Coordinates of C-alpha atoms and ligand atoms in Angstrom, one line a residue:
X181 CA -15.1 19.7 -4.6
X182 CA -11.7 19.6 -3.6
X183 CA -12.6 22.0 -0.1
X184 CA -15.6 19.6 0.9
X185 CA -13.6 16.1 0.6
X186 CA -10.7 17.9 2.8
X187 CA -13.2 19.2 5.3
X188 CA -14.6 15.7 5.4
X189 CA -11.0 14.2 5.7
X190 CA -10.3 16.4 8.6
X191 CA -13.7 15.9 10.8
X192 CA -13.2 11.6 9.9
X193 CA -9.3 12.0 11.2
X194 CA -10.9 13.8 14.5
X195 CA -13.8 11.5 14.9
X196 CA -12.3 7.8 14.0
X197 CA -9.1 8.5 15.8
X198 CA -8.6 5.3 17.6
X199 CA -11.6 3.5 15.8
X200 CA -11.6 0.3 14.6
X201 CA -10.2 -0.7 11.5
X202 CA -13.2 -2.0 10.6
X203 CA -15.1 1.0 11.8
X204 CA -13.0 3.1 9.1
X205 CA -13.0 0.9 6.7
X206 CA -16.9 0.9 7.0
X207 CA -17.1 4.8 7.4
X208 CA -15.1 5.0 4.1
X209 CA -16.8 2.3 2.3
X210 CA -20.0 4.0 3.2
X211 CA -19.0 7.5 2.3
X212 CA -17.8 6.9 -1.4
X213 CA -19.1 3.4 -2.1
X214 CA -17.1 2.7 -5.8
X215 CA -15.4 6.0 -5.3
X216 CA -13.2 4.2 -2.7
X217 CA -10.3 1.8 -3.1
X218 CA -7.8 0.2 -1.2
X219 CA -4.2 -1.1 -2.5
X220 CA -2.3 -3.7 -1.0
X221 CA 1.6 -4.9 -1.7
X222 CA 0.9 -8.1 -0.7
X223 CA 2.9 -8.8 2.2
X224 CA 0.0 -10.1 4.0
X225 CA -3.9 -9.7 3.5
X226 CA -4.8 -8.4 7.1
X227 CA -5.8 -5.0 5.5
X228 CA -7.6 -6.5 2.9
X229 CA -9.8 -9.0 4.9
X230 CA -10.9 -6.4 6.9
X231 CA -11.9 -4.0 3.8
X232 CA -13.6 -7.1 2.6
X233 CA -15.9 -7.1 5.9
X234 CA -16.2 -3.8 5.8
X235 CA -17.1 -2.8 2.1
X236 CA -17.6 -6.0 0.6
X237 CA -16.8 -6.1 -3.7
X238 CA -14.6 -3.3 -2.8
X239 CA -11.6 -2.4 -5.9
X240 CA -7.7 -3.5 -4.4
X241 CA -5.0 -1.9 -6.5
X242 CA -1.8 -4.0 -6.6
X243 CA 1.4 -2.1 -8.1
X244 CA 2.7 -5.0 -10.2
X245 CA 6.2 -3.7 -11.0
X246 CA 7.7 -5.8 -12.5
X247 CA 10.4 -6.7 -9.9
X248 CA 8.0 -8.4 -6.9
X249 CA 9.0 -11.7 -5.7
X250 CA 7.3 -14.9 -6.8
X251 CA 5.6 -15.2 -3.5
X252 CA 3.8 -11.8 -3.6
X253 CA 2.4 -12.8 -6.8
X254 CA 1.2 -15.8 -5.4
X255 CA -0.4 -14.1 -3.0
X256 CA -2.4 -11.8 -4.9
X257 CA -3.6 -14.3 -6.5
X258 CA -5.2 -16.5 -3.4
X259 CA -6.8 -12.8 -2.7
X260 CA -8.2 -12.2 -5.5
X261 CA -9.7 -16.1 -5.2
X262 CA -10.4 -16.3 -1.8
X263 CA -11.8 -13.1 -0.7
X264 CA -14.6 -10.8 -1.2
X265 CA -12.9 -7.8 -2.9
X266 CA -12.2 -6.9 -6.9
X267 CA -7.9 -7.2 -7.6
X268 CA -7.1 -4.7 -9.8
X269 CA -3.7 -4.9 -11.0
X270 CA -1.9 -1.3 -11.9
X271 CA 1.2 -1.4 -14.3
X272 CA 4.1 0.8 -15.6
X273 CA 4.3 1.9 -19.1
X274 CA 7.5 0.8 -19.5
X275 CA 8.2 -3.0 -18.9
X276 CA 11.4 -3.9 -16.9
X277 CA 13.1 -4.8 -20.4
X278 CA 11.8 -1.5 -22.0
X279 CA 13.3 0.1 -18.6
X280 CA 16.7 -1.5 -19.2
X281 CA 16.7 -0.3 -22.7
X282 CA 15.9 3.5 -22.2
X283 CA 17.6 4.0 -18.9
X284 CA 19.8 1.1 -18.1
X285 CA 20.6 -1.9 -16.4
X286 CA 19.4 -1.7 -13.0
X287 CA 18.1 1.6 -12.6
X288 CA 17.0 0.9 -8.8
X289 CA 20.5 0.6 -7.9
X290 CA 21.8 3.4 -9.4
X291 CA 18.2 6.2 -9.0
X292 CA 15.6 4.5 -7.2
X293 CA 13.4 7.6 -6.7
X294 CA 13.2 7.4 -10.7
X295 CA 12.2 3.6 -10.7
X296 CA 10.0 4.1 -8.2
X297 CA 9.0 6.9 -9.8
X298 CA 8.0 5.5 -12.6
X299 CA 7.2 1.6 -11.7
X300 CA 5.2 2.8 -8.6
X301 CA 4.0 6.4 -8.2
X302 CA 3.0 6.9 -12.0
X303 CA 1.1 3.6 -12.4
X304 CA -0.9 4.3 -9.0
X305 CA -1.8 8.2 -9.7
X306 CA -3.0 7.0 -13.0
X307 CA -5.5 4.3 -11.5
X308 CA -6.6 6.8 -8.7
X309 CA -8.1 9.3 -11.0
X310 CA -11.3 7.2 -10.7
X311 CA -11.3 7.7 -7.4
X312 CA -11.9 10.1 -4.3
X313 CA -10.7 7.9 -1.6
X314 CA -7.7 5.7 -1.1
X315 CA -6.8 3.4 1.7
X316 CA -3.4 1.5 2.3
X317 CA -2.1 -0.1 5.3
X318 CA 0.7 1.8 6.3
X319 CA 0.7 2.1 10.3
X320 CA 2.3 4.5 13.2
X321 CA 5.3 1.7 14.3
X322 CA 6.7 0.8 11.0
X323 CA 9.4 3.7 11.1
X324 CA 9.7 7.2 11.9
X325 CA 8.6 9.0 9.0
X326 CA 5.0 7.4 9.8
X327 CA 5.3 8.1 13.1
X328 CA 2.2 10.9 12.4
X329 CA 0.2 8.6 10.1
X330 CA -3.6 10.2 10.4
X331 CA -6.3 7.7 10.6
X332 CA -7.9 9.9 7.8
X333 CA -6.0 13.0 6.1
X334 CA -6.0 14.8 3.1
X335 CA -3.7 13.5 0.1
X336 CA -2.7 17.3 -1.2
X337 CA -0.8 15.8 -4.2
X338 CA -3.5 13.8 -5.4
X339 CA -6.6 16.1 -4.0
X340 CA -7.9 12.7 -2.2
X341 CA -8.8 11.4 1.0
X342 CA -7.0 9.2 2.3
X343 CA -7.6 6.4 4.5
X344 CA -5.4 4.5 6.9
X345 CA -7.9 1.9 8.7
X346 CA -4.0 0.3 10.4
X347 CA -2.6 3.1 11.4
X348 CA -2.9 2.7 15.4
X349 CA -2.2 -0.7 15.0
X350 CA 1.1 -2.1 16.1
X351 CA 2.9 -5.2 14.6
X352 CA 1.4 -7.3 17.2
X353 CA -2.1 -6.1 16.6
X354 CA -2.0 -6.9 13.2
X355 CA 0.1 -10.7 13.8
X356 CA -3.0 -11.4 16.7
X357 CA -5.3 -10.6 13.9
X358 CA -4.1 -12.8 11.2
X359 CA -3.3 -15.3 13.6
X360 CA -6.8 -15.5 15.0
X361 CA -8.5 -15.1 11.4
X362 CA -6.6 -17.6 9.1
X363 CA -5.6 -14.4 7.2
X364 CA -3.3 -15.0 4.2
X365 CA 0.4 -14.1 4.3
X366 CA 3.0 -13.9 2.5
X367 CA 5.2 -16.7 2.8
X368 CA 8.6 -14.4 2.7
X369 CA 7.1 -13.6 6.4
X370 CA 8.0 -16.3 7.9
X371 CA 11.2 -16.0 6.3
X372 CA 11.9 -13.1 7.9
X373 CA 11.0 -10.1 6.0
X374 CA 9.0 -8.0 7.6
X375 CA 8.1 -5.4 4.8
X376 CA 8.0 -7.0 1.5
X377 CA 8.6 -4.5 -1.9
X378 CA 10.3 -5.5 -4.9
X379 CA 12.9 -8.1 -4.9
X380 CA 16.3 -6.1 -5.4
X381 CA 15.3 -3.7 -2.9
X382 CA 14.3 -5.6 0.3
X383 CA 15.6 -7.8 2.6
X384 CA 15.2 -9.9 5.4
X385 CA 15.6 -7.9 8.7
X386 CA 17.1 -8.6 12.3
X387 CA 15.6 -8.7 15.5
X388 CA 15.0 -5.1 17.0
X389 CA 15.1 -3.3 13.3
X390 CA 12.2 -1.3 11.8
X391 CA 9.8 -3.4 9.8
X392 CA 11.0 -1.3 7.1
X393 CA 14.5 -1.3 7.7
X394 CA 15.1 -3.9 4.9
X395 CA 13.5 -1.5 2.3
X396 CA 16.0 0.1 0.1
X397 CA 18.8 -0.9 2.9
X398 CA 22.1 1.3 2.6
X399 CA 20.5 4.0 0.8
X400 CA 19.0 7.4 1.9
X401 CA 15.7 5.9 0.7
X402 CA 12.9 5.3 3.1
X403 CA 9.7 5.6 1.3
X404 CA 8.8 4.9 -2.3
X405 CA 7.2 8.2 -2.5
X406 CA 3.4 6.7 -2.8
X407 CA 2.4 8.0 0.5
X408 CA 4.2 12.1 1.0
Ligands
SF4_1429 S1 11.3 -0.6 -5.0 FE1 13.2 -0.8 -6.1 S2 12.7 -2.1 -8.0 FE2 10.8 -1.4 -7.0 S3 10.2 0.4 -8.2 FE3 11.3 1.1 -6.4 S4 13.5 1.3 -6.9 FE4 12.4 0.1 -8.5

């Protein structure tokens, strides 16, 4: 199983290179039907309203760990009211209290590749298990270590396809397209934060910084470990 959805990943990476969002989406939607899912963090819903074209109904996984700000909340919920998809909303075992308990006060200060760990990555592999594609919206020009972002790859840790309809896009692509569709945003946009994650660990950026430069800022950290 594992050999034919990899060969299947490689030939879609090949052919959709430079396709449409839409076009993937659609392809991916078409391919796996329930089997497919996208997840969104809320920071805007340009992903999402073009997986809702594409594979109308279809499942969007929303990490809910415990430490997003008010506004991404917020805008899940218009999501799930507005458009044509199915929110599911994927949790840690621990609550943040529990957390504090076990491990401390502020854990993502002190080991945030264990929060994460555990308040992302966890939660996410366990809700993918029902699945054998995932999609997310992570995209070439957010930073260097996406620089190499396949349309379609193969996710070796989680024996999955998965599906990244943005990745060719740049910022500019994706503002022209929310712009010209009403999509929803995230109000903390237009505040100046350009990638939104949980509250302790992002901040606004400055003019001529990566989108994700205010992610996990003065630490080594760069990704949450979802997507390696
Ligand atoms: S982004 Fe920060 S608060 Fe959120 S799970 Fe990771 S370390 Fe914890």
């Amino acid at each position: 199983m594992s050999r034919r959805l990899q060969a299947l990943a490689d030939a879609a990476g090949s052919e959709l290179e430079g396709a449409h969002p839409t076009e993937v989406l659609r392809w991916a939607g078409d391919t796996f039907g329930s089997r497919f899912a996208i997840t969104s963090s809320m920071g805007d819903a340009v992903l999402t309203s073009l997986a809702a074209e594409a594979a109308p109904g279809i499942e969007v996984i929303f990490l809910d760990t415990g430490y997003h700000f008010p506004q991404t909340l917020e805008t899940r919920d218009r999501v799930a009211a507005e458009l044509d998809v199915n929110v599911v909303t994927a949790r840690p075992q621990l609550t943040v209290a529990q957390q504090n308990v076990k491990y401390g006060q502020s854990l993502y200060a002190r080991d945030p590749d264990l929060c994460c760990a555990m308040r992302k990555v966890e939660p996410l592999n366990r809700l993918l298990r029902g699945y054998e594609a995932w999609g997310s919206g992570i995209r070439r020009d957010e930073s260097p270590s996406r620089a190499n972002t396949p349309v379609v790859g193969w996710d070796a840790r989680r024996h999955m396809v998965k599906v990244n309809p943005l990745a060719c896009w740049t910022q500019a692509d994706v503002d022209a397209y929310a712009a010209e569709r009403g999509v929803i945003v995230n109000p903390l946009v237009e505040l100046g934060f350009a990638s939104i994650g949980c509250a302790p660990c992002t901040r606004r950026v400055s003019a001529g910084e990566d989108a994700r430069a205010g992610r996990w800022a003065g630490q080594d950290k760069t990704e949450c470990g979802l997507h390696v």
